[in-house]
PDB file of C-alpha atoms in Angstrom:
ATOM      1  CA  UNK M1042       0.000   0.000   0.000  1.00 52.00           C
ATOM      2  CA  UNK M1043       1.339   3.166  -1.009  1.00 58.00           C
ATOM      3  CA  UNK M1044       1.102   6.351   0.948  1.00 56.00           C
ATOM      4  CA  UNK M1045       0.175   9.661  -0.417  1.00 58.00           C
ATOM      5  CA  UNK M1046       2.357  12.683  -0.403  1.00 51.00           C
ATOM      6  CA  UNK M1047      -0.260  14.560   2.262  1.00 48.00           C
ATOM      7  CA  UNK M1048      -0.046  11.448   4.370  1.00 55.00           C
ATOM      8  CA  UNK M1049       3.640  11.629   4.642  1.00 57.00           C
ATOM      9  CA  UNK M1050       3.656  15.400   5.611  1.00 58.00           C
ATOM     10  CA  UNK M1051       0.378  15.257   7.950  1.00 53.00           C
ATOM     11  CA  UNK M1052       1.700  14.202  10.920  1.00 47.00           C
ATOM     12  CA  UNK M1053       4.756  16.167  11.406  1.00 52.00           C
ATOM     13  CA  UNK M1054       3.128  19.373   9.870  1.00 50.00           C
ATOM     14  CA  UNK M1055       0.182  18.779  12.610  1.00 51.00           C
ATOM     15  CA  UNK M1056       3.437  18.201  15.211  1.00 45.00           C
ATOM     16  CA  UNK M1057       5.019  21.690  13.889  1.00 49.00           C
ATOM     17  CA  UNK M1058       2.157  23.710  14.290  1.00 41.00           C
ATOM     18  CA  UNK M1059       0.902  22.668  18.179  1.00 41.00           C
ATOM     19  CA  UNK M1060       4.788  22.846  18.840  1.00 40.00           C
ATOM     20  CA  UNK M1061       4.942  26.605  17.944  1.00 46.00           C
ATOM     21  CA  UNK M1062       1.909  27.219  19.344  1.00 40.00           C
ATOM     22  CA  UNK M1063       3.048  26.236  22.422  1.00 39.00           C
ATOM     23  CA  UNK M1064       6.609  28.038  22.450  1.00 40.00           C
ATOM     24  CA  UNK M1065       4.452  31.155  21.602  1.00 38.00           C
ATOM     25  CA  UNK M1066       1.847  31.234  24.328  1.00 35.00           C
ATOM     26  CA  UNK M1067       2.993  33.657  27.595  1.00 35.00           C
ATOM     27  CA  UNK M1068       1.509  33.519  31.096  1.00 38.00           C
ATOM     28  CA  UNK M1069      -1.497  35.648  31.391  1.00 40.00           C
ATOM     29  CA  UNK M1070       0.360  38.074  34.179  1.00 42.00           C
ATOM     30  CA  UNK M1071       4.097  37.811  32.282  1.00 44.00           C
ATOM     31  CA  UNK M1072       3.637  41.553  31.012  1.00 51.00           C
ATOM     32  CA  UNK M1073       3.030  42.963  34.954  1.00 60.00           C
ATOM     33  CA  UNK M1074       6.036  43.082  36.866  1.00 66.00           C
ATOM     34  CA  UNK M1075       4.606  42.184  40.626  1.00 88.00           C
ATOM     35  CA  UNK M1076       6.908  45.487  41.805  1.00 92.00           C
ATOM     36  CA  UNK M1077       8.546  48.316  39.653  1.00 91.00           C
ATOM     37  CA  UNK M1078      11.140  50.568  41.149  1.00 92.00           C
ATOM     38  CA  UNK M1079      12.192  53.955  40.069  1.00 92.00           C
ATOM     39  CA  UNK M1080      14.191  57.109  41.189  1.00 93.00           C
ATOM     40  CA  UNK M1081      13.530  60.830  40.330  1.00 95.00           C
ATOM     41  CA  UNK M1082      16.861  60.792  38.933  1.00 94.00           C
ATOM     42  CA  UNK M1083      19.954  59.535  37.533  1.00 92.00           C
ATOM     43  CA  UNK M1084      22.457  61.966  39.464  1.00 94.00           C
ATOM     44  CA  UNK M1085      22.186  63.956  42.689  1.00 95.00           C
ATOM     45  CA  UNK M1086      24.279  66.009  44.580  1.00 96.00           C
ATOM     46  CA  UNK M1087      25.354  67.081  48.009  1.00 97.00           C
ATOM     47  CA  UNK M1088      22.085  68.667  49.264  1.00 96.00           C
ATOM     48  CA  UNK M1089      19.858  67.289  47.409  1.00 96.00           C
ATOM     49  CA  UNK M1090      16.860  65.180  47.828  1.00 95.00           C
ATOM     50  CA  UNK M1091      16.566  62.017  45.889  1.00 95.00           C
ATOM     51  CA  UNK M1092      12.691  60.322  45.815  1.00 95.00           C
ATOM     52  CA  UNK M1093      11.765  56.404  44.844  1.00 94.00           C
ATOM     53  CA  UNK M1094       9.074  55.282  43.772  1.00 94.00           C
ATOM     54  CA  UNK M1095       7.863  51.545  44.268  1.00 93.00           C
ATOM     55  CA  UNK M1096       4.486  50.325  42.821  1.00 94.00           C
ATOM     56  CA  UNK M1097       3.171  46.300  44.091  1.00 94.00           C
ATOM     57  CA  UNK M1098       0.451  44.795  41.633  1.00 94.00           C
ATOM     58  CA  UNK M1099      -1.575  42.231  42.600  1.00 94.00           C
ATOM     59  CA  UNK M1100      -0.959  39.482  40.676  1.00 93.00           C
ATOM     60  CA  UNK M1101      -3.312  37.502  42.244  1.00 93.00           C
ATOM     61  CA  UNK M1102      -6.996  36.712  41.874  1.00 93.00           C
ATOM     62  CA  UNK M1103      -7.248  37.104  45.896  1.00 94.00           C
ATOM     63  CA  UNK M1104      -7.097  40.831  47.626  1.00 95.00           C
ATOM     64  CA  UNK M1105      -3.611  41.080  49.301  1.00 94.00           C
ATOM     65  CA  UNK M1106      -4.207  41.764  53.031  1.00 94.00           C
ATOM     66  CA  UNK M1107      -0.814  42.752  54.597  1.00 94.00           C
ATOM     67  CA  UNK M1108       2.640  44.401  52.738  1.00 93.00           C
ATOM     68  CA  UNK M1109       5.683  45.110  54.492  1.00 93.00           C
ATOM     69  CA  UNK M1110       8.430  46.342  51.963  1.00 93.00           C
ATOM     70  CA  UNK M1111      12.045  47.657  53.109  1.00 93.00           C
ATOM     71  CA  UNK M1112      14.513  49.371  51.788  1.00 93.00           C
ATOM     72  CA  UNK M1113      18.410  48.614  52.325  1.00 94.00           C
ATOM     73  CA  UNK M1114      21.638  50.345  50.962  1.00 95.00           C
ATOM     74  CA  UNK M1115      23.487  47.554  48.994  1.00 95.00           C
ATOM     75  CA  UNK M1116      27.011  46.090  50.287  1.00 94.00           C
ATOM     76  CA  UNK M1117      28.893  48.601  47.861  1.00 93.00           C
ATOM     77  CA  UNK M1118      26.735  51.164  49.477  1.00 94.00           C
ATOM     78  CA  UNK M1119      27.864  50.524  53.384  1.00 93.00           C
ATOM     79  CA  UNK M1120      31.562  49.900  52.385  1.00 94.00           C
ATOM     80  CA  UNK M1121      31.848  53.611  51.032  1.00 92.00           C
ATOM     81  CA  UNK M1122      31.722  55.571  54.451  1.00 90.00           C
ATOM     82  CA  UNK M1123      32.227  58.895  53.123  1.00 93.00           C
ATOM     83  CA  UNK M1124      28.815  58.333  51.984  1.00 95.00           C
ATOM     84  CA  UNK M1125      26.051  60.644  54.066  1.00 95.00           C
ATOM     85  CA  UNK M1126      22.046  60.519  53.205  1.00 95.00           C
ATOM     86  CA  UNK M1127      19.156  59.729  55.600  1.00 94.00           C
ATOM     87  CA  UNK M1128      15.277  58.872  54.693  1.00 93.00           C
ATOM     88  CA  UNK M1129      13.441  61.471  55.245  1.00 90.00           C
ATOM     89  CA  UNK M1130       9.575  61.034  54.478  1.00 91.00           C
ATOM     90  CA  UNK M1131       7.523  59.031  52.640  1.00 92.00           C
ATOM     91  CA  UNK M1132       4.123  58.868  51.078  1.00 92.00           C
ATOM     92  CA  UNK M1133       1.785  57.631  48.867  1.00 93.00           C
ATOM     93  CA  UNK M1134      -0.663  55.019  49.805  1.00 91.00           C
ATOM     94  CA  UNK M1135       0.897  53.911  53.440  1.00 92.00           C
ATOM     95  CA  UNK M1136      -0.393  52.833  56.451  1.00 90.00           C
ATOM     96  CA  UNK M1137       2.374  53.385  58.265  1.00 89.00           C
ATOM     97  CA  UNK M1138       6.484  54.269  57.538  1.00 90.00           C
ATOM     98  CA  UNK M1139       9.853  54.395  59.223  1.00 87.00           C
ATOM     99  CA  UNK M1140      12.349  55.788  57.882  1.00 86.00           C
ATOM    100  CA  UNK M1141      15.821  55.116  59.427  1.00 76.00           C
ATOM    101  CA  UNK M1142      19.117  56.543  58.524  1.00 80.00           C
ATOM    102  CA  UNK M1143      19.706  54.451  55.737  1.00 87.00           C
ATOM    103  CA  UNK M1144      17.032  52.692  55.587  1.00 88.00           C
ATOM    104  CA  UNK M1145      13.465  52.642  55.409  1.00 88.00           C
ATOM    105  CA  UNK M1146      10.674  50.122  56.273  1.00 88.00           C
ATOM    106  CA  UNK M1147       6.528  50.967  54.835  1.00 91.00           C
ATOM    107  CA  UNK M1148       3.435  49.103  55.142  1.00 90.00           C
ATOM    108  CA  UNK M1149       1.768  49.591  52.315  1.00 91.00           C
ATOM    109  CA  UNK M1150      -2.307  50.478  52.476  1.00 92.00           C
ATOM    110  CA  UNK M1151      -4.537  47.599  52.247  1.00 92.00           C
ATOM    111  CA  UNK M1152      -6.361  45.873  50.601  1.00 94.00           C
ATOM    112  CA  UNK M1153      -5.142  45.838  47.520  1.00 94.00           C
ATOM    113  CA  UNK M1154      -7.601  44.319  44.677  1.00 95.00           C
ATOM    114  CA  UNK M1155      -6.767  41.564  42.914  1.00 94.00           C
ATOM    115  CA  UNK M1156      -4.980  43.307  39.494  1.00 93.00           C
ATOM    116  CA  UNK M1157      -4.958  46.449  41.412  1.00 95.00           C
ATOM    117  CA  UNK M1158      -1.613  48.725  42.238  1.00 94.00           C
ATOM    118  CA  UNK M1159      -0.554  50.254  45.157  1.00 93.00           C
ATOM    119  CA  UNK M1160       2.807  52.884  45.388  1.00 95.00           C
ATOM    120  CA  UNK M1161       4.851  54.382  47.871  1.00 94.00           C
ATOM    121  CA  UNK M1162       7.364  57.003  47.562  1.00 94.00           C
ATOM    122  CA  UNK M1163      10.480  57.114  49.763  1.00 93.00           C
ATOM    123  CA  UNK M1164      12.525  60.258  49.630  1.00 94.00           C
ATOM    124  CA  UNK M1165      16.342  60.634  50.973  1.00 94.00           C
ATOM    125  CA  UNK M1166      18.595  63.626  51.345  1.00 95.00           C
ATOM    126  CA  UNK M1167      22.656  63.472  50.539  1.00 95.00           C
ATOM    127  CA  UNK M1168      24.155  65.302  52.896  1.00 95.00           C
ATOM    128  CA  UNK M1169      25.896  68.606  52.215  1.00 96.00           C
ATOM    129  CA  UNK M1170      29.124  66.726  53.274  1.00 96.00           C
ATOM    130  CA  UNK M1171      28.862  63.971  51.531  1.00 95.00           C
ATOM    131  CA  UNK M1172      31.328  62.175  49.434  1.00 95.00           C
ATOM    132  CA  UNK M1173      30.700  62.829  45.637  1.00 94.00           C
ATOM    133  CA  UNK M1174      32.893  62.119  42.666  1.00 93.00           C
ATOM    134  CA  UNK M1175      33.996  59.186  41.445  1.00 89.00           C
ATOM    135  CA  UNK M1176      33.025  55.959  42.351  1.00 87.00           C
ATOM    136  CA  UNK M1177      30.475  57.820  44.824  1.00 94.00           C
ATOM    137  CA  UNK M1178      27.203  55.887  44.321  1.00 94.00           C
ATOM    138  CA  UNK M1179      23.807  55.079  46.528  1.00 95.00           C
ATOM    139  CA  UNK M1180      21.868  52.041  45.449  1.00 95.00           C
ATOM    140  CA  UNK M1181      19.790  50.095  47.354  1.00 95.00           C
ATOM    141  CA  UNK M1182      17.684  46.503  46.977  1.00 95.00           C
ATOM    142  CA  UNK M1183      14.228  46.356  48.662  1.00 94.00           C
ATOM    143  CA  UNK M1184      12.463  43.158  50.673  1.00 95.00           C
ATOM    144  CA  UNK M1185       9.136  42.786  49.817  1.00 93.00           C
ATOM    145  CA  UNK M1186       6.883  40.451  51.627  1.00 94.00           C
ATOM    146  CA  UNK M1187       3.217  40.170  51.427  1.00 93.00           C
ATOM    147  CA  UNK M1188      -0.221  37.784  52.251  1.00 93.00           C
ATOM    148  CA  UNK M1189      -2.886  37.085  50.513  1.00 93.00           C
ATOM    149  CA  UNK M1190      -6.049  34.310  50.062  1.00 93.00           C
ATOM    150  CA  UNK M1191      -7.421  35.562  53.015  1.00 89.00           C
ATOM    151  CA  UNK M1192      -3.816  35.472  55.041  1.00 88.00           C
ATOM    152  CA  UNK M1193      -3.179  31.567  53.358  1.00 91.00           C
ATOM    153  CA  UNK M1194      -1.163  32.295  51.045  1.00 92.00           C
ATOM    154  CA  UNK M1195       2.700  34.784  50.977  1.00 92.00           C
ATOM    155  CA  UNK M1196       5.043  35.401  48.847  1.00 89.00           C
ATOM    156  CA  UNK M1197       7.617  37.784  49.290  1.00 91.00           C
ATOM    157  CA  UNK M1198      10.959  38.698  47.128  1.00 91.00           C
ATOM    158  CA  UNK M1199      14.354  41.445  47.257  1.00 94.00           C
ATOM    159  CA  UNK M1200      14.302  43.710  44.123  1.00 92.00           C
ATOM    160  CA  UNK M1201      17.360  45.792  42.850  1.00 92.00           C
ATOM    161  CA  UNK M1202      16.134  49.396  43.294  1.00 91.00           C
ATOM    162  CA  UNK M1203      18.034  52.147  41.036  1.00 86.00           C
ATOM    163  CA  UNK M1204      20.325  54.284  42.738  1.00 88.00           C
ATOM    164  CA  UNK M1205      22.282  57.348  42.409  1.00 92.00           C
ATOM    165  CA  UNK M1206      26.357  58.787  41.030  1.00 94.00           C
ATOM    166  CA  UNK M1207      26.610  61.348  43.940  1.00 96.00           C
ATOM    167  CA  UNK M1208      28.494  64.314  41.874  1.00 95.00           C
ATOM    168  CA  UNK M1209      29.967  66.934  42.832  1.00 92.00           C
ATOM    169  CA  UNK M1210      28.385  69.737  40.923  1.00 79.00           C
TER     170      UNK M1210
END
């Protein structure tokens, strides 16, 4: 029995297609970062203020009940000592804030919807004294940790969060 020229092709054409159908398909919630970080800017000097921004979706299909999110200078951050800043407010949609030295620590307002966001800025000041100039730099990472499904369910993460060249002029 002889087979026919579609026959032959059928299968592995049928085997083609559902194979880049599959390597084309995305999660539904891929495009939505679950936090995005940003500063007011790239540069800063002595004296000036520097303000982040961090906005939490809810990925989920549950409200999230509780958020605790802190900020932290990184390792290169501590080991340059001639570096001087402090928190010195926040805002946004917070429930309550702390801002340390060189830290910070925010409770985020909840509920939060599922697919809903909810931000909170964080502002810092560099000292007038400051070290500046090269190799002078402020980043941070952030600890995020939050519940959800009625308190069932956490998940929690540390993000890079942009920093700062502390110039001189």
């Amino acid at each position: 029995m002889r087979t026919s020229f579609l026959s032959r092709i059928g299968l592995p054409a049928i085997l083609a297609l559902l194979l880049g159908l599959l390597l084309t398909a995305t999660p539904a919630n891929a495009a939505t970062p679950l936090l995005s970080v940003s500063s007011d800017k790239a540069t800063a000097t002595p004296g000036s203020a520097v303000t982040l921004t961090l906005t939490l979706t809810n990925p989920h299909d549950t409200p999230v009940q509780f958020v605790y999110e802190s900020i932290q200078p990184t390792y290169g951050t501590t080991l340059n000592t001639g570096l001087k800043y402090g928190f010195s407010s926040c805002g946004g949609n917070v429930s309550s804030c702390d801002t340390g030295a060189t830290n910070g620590l925010v409770h985020h307002s909840v509920p939060v919807a599922a697919g809903a966001t909810t931000t909170v800025t964080l502002t810092y000041t560099i000292a007038t004294d400051s070290a500046c100039g090269n190799g002078a730099r402020i980043d941070f990472y952030t600890y995020l940790y939050y519940e959800y499904a009625a308190g069932t369910a956490t998940d929690s993460g540390i993000f890079d969060v942009p920093g700062n060249e502390v110039t001189c002029s």
